[in-house]
mmCIF file of C-alpha atoms in Angstrom:
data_model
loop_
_atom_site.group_PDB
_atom_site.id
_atom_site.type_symbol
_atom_site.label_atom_id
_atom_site.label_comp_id
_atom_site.label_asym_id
_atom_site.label_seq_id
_atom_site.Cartn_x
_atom_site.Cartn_y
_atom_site.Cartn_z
ATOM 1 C CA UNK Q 1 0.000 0.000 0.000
ATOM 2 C CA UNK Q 2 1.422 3.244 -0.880
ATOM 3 C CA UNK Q 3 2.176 5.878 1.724
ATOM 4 C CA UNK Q 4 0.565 9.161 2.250
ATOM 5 C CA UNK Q 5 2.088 11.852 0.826
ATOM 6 C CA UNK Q 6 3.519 13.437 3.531
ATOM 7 C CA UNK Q 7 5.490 11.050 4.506
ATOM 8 C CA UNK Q 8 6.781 9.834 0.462
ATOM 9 C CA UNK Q 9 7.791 13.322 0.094
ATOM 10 C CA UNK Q 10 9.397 14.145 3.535
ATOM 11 C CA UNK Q 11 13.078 15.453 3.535
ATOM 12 C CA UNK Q 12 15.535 12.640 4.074
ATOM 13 C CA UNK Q 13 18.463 14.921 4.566
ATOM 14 C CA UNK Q 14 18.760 18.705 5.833
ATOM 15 C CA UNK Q 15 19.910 19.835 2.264
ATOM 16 C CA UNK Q 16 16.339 18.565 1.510
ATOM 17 C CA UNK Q 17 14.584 20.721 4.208
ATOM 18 C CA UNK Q 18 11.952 23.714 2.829
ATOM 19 C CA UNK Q 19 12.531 26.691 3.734
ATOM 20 C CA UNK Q 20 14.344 28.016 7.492
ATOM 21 C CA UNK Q 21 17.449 28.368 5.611
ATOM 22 C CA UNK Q 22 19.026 29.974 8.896
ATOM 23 C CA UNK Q 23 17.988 26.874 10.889
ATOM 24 C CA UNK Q 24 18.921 24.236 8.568
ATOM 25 C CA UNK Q 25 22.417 25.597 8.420
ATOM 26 C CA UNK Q 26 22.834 25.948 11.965
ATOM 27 C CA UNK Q 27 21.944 22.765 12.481
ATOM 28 C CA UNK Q 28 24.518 21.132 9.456
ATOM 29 C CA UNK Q 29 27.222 22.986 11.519
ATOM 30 C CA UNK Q 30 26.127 20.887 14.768
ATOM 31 C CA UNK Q 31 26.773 17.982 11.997
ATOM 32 C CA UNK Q 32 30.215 18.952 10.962
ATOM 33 C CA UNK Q 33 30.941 19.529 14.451
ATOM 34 C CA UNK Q 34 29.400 16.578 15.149
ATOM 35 C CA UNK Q 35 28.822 18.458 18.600
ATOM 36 C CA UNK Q 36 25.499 19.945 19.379
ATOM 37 C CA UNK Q 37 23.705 21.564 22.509
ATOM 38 C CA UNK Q 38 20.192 20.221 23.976
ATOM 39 C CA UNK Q 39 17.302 22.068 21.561
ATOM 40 C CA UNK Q 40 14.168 23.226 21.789
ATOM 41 C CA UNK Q 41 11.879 23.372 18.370
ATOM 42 C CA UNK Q 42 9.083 26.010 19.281
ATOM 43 C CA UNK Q 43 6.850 26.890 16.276
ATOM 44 C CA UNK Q 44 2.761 26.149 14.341
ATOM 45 C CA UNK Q 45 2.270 22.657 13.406
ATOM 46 C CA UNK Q 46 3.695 21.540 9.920
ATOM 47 C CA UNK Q 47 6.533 24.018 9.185
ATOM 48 C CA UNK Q 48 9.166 21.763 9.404
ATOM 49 C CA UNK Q 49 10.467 20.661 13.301
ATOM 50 C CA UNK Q 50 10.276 17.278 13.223
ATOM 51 C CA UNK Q 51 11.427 16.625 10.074
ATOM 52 C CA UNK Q 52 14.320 18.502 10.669
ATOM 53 C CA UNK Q 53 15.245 16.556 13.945
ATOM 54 C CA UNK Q 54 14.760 12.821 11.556
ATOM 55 C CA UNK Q 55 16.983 15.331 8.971
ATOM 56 C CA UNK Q 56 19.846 15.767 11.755
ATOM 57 C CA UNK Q 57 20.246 12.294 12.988
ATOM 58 C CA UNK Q 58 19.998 10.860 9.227
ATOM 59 C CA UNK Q 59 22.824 13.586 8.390
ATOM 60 C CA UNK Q 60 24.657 13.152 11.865
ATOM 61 C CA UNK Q 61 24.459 9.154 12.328
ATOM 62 C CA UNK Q 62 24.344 8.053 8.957
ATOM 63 C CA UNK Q 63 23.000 4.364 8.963
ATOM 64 C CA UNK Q 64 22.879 4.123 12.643
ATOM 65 C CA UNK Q 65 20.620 6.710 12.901
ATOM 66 C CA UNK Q 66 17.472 4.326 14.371
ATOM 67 C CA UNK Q 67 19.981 2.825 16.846
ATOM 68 C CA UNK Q 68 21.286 6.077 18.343
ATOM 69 C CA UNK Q 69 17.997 8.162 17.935
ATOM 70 C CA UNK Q 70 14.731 7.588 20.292
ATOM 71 C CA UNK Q 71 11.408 9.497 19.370
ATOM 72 C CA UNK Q 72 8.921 10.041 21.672
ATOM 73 C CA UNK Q 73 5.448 11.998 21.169
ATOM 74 C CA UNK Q 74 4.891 13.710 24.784
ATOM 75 C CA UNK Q 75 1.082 14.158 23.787
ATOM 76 C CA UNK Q 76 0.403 10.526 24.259
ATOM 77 C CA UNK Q 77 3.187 9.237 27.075
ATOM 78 C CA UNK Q 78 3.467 12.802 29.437
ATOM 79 C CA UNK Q 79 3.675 11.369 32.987
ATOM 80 C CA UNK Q 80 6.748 11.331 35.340
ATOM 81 C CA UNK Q 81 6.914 7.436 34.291
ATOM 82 C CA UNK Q 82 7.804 7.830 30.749
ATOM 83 C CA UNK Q 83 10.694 10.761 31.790
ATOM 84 C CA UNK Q 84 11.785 7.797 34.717
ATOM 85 C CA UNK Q 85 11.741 4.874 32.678
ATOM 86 C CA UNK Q 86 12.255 5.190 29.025
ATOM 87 C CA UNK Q 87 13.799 8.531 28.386
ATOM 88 C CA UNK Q 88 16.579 7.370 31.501
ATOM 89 C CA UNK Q 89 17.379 4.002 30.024
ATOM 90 C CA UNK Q 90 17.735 5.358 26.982
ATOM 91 C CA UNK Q 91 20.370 8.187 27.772
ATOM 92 C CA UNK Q 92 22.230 6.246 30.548
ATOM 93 C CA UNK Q 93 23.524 3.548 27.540
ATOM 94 C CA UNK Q 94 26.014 4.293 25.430
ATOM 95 C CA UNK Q 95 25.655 5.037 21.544
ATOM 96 C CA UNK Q 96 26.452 2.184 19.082
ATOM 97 C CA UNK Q 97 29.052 3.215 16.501
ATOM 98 C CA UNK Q 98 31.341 5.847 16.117
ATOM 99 C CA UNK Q 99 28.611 8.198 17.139
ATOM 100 C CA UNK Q 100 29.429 11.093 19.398
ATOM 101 C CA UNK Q 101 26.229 10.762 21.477
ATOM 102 C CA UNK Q 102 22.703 9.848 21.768
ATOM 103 C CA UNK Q 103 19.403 11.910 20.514
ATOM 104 C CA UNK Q 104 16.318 12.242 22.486
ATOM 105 C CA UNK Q 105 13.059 13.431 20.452
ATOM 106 C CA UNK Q 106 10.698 14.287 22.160
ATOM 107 C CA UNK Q 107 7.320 15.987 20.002
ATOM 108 C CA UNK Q 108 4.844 18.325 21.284
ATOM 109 C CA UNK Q 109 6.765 18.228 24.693
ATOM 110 C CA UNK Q 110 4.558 21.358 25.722
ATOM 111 C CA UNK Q 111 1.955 18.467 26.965
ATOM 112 C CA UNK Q 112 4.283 17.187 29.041
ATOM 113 C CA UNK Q 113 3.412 17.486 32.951
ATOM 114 C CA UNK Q 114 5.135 20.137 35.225
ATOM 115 C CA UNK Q 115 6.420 16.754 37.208
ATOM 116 C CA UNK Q 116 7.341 15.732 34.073
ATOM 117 C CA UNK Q 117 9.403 18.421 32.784
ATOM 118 C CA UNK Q 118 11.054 18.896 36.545
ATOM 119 C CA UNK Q 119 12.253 15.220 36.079
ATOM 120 C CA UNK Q 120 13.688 15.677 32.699
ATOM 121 C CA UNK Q 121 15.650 18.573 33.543
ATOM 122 C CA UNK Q 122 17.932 16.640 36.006
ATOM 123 C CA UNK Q 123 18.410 13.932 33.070
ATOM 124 C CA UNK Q 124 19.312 16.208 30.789
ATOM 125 C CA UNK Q 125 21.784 18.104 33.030
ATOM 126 C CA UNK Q 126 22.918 14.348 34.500
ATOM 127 C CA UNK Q 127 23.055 12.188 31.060
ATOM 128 C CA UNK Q 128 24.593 15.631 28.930
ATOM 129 C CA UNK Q 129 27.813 13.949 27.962
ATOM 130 C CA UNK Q 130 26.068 10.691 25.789
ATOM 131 C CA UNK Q 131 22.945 11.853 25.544
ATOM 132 C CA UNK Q 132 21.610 15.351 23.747
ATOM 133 C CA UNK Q 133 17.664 16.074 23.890
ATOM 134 C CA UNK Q 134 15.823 17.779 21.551
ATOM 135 C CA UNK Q 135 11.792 18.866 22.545
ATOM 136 C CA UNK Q 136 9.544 19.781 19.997
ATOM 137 C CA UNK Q 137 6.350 22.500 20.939
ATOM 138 C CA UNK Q 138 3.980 24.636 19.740
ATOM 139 C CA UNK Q 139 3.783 27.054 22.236
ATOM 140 C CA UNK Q 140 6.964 27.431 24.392
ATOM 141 C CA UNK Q 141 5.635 29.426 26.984
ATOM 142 C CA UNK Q 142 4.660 26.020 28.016
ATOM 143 C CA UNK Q 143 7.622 24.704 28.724
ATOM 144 C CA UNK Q 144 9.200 25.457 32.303
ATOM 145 C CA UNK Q 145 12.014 28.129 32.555
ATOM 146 C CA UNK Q 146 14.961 25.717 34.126
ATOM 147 C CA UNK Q 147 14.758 23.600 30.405
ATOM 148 C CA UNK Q 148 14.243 26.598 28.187
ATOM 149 C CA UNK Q 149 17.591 28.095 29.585
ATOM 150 C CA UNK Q 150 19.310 24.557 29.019
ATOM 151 C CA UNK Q 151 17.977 24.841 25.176
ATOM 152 C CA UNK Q 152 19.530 26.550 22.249
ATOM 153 C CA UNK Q 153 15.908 27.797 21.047
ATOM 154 C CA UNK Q 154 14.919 27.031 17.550
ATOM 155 C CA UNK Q 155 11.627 29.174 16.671
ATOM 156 C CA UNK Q 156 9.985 27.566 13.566
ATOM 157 C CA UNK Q 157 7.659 30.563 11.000
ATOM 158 C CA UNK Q 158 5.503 29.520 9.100
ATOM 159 C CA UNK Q 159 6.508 28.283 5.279
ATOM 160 C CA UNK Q 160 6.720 31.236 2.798
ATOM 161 C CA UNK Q 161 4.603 30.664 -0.111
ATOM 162 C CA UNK Q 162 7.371 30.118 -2.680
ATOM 163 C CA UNK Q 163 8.567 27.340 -0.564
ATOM 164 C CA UNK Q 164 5.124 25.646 -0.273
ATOM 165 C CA UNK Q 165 4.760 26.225 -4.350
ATOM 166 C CA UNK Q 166 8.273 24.620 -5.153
ATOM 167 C CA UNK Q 167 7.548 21.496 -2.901
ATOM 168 C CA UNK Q 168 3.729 21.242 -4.077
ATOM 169 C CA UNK Q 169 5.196 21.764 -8.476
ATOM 170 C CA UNK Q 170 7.407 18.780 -7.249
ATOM 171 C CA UNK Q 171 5.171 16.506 -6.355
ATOM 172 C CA UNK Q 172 2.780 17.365 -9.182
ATOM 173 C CA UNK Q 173 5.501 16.818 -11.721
ATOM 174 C CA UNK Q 174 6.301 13.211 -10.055
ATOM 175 C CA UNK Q 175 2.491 12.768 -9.430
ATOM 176 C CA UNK Q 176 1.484 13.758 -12.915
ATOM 177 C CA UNK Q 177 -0.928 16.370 -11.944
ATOM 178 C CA UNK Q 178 -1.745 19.691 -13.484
ATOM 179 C CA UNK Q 179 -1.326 22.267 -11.423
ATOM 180 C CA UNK Q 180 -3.549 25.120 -12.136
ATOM 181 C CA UNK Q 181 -2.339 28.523 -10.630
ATOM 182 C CA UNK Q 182 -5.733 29.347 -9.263
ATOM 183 C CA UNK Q 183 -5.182 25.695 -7.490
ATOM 184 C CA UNK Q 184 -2.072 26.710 -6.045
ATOM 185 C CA UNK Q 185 -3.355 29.966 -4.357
ATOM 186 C CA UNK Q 186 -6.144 27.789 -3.068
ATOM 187 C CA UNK Q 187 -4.025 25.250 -1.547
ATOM 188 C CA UNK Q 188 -1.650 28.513 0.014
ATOM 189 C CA UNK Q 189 -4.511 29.856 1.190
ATOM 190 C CA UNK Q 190 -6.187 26.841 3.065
ATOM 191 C CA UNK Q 191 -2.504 25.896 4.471
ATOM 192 C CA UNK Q 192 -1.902 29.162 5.973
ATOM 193 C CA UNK Q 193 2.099 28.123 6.134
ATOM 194 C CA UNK Q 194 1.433 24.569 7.207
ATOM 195 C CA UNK Q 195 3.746 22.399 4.698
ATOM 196 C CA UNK Q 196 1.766 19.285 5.899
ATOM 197 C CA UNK Q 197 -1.914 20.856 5.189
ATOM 198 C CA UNK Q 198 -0.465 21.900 1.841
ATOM 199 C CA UNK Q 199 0.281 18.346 0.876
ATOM 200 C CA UNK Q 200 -2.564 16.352 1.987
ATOM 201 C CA UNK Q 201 -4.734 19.163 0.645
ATOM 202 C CA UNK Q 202 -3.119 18.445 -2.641
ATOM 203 C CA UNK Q 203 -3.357 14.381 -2.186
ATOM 204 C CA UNK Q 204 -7.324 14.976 -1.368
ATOM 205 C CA UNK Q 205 -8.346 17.188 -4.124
ATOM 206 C CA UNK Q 206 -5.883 14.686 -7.076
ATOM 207 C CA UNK Q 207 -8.079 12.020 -5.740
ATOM 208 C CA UNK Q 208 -10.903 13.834 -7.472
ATOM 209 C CA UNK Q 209 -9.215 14.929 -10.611
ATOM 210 C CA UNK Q 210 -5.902 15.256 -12.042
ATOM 211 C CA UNK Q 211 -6.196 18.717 -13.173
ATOM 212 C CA UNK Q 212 -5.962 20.726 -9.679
ATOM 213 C CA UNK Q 213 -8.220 23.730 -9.398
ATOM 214 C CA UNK Q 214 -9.124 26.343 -6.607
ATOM 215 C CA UNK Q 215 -12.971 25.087 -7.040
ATOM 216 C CA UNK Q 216 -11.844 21.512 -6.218
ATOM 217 C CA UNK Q 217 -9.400 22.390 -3.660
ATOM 218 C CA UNK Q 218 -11.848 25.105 -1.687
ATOM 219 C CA UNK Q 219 -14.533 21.498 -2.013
ATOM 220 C CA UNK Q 220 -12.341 19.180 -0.863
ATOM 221 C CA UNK Q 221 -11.291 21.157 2.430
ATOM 222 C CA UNK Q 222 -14.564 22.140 3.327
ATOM 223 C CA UNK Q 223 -13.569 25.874 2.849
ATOM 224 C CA UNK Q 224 -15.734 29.101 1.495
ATOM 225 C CA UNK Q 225 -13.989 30.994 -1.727
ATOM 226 C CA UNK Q 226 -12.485 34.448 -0.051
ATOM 227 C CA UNK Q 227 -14.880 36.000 -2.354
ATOM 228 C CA UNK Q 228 -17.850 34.400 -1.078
ATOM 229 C CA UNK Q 229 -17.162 35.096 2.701
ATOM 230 C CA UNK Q 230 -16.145 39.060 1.412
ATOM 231 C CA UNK Q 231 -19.556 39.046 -0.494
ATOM 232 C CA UNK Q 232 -21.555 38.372 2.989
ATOM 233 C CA UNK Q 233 -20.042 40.847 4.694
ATOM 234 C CA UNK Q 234 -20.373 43.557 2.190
ATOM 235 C CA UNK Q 235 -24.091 42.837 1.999
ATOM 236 C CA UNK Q 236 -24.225 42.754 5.876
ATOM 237 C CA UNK Q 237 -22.297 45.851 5.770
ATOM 238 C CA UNK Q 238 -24.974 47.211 3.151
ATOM 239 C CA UNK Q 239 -27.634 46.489 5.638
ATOM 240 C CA UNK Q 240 -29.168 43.266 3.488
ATOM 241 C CA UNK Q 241 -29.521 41.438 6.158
ATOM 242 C CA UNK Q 242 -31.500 38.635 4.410
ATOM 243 C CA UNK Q 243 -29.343 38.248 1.276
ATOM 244 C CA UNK Q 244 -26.513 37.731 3.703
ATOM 245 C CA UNK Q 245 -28.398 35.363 5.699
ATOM 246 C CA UNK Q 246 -29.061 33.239 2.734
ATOM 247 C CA UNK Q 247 -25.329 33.404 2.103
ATOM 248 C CA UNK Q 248 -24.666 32.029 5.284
ATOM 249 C CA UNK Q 249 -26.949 29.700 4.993
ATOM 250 C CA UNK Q 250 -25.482 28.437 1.620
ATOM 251 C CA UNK Q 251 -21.885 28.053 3.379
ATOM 252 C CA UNK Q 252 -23.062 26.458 6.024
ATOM 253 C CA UNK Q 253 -25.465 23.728 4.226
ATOM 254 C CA UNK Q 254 -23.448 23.178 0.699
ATOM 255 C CA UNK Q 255 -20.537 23.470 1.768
ATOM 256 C CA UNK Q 256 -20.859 21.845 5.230
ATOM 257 C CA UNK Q 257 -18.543 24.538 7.161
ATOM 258 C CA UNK Q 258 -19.199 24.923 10.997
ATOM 259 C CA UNK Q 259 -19.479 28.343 12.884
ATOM 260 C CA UNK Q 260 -16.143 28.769 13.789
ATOM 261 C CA UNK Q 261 -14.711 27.573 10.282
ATOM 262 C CA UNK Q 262 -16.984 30.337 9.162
ATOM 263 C CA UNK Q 263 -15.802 33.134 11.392
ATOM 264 C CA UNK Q 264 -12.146 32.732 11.122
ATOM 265 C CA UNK Q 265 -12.809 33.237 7.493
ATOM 266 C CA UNK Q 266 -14.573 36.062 8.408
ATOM 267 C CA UNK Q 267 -11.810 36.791 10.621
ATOM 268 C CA UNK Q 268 -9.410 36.758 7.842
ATOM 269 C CA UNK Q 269 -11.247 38.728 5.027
ATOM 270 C CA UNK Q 270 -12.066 42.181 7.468
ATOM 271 C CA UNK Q 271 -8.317 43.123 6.347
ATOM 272 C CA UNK Q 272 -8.967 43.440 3.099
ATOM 273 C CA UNK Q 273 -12.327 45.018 3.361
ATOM 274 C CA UNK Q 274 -13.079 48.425 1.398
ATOM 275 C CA UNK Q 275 -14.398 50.117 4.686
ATOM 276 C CA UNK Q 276 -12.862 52.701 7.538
ATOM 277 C CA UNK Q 277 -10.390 51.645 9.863
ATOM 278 C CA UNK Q 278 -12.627 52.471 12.814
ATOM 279 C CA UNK Q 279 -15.322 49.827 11.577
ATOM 280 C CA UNK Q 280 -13.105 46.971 10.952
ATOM 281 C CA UNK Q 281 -12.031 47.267 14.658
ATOM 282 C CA UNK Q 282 -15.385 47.346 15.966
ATOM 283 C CA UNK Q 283 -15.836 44.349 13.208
ATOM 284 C CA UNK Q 284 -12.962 42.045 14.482
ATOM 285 C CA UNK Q 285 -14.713 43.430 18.050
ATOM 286 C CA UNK Q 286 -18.241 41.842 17.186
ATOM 287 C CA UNK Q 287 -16.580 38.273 15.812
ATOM 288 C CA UNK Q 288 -14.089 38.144 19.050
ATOM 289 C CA UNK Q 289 -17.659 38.126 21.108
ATOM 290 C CA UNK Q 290 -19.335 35.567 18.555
ATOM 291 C CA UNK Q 291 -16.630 33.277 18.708
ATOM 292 C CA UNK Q 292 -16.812 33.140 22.533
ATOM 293 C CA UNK Q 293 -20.578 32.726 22.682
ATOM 294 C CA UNK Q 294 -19.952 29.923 20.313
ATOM 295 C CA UNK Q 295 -17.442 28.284 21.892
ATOM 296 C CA UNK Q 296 -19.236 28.549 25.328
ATOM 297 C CA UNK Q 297 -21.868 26.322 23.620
ATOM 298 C CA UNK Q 298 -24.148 28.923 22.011
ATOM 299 C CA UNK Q 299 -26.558 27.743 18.877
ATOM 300 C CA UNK Q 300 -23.662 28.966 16.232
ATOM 301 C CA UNK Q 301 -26.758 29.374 13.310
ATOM 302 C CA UNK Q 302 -28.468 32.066 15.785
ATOM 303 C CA UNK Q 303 -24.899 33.660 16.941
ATOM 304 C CA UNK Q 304 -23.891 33.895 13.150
ATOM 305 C CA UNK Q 305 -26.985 35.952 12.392
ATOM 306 C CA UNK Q 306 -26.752 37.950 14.930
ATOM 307 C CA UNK Q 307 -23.030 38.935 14.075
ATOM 308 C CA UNK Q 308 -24.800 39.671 10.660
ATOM 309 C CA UNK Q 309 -27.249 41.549 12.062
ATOM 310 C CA UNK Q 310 -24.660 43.495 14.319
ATOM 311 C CA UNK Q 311 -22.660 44.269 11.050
ATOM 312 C CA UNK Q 312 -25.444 46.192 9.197
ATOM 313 C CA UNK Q 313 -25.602 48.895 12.645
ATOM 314 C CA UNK Q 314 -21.679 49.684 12.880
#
């Protein structure tokens, strides 16, 4: 069976990596060094930190790379047990090989526990000359002080869009596919710098066709054209409230989006309204409070009409 994607495409090598060009040559000097500090990875999912830590120990420990090179996702094993058992008798053996030390991966380690974390800061400080860690996060407020100031911090943008068009013309070339341009400013738009959105975006939508266009790709991700949601909010804005509502009510039914999906649309499209400063802050204002009513458990058809109705008196 083939594999998804994402993972026939993924960098094998850091000279393969997208994008980060600072961070992927920082890290191939830790590889001529073949010395390297404990790291922290701190950026928005799919832009590029885990493959770069598989990139590192492929590039680092050549074919021993699985021997010498233990990944761990924190999200499902985040007690003081996994830190205790596996992570220790890991780093207190040796590496096999000629291989300077041991690596440590350990993804989305911002859902680690606070015991947790205070437990792996005395292994890495204890196990530092065979073993080097390397924790992976979204949000590295999350992570406690004491390991953040035993890091080298690595912060992770998202992609640029000429880096998500190069890798998505590659795989269309090797995939056969025709890549419209309209398709590829759909698939930018609906990845918002996520590499791994871009992809599978682009794997869903050649499923239906070969020939890759924004329609398809806005269909097969369950997301409005930019037109459409700036075409409600003008006639909101216009005071038709009922033409807007039967906008709404076509996103929401054809296209199957939910109330949030809707409103960070919304969210995204008050920029690049045609109206005063003033009333696009009151706007983003008015879909700050509809988001929270919906999200508190609020019926998001009623809350979505009423942020309609709102828009027609600013």
């Amino acid at each position: 069976m083939e594999k998804p994607w994402v993972e026939k495409y993924r960098p094998k090598t850091l000279d393969e990596v997208a994008g980060h060009d600072e961070i992927t040559n920082r890290l191939k000097s830790y590889v001529k060094n073949k010395s390297m500090p404990n790291m922290l990875f701190s950026g928005s999912p799919g832009t590029g930190k885990t493959t770069s830590a598989l990139c590192l120990a492929r590039d680092l420990f050549g074919e021993h790379w699985r021997d010498n090179f233990l990944e761990l996702n924190a999200s499902d094993e985040r007690g003081i047990d996994v830190i205790r058992t596996k992570v220790k008798d890991f780093a207190r053996t040796k590496p096999i090989g000629d291989a300077p030390f041991k690596i440590i991966f350990l993804d989305e380690s911002d859902a680690l526990t606070s015991d947790a974390q205070n437990a792996l800061r005395r292994t890495m400080e204890k196990y530092l000359d065979i073993c080097r860690f390397i924790l992976s996060c979204n949000y590295s407020s999350k992570i406690i002080p004491p390991i953040q100031s035993r890091c080298a911090i690595f912060r992770f943008s998202p992609l640029k869009m000429e880096d998500i068009v190069k890798k998505l013309k590659e795989i269309a070339e090797k995939e056969g596919l025709v890549l419209e341009d309209s398709g590829v400013e759909a698939v930018i738009y609906v990845s918002e710098g996520d590499m791994r959105k871009a992809i599978n975006v682009l794997q869903t939508a050649a499923a239906v066709s070969n020939v890759i266009t924004d329609e398809i790709v806005y269909k097969v991700s369950s997301r409005a054209r930019p037109e459409e949601i700036k075409k409600m909010i003008e006639l909101a804005l216009d005071g038709k409230f009922n033409e807007a509502r039967d906008q709404l009510y076509k996103l929401m039914i054809e296209w199957g989006m939910s109330g949030e999906d809707i409103l960070l649309q919304i969210f995204r499209e008050v920029p690049n309204l045609d109206i005063e400063e003033k009333k696009k802050v009151h706007l983003v204002e008015a879909v700050g409070e509809c988001d929270f009513r919906i999200v508190e458990g609020a019926n998001e058809r009623i809350q979505l009409c009423a942020l309609l109705a709102k828009m027609g008196v600013l």
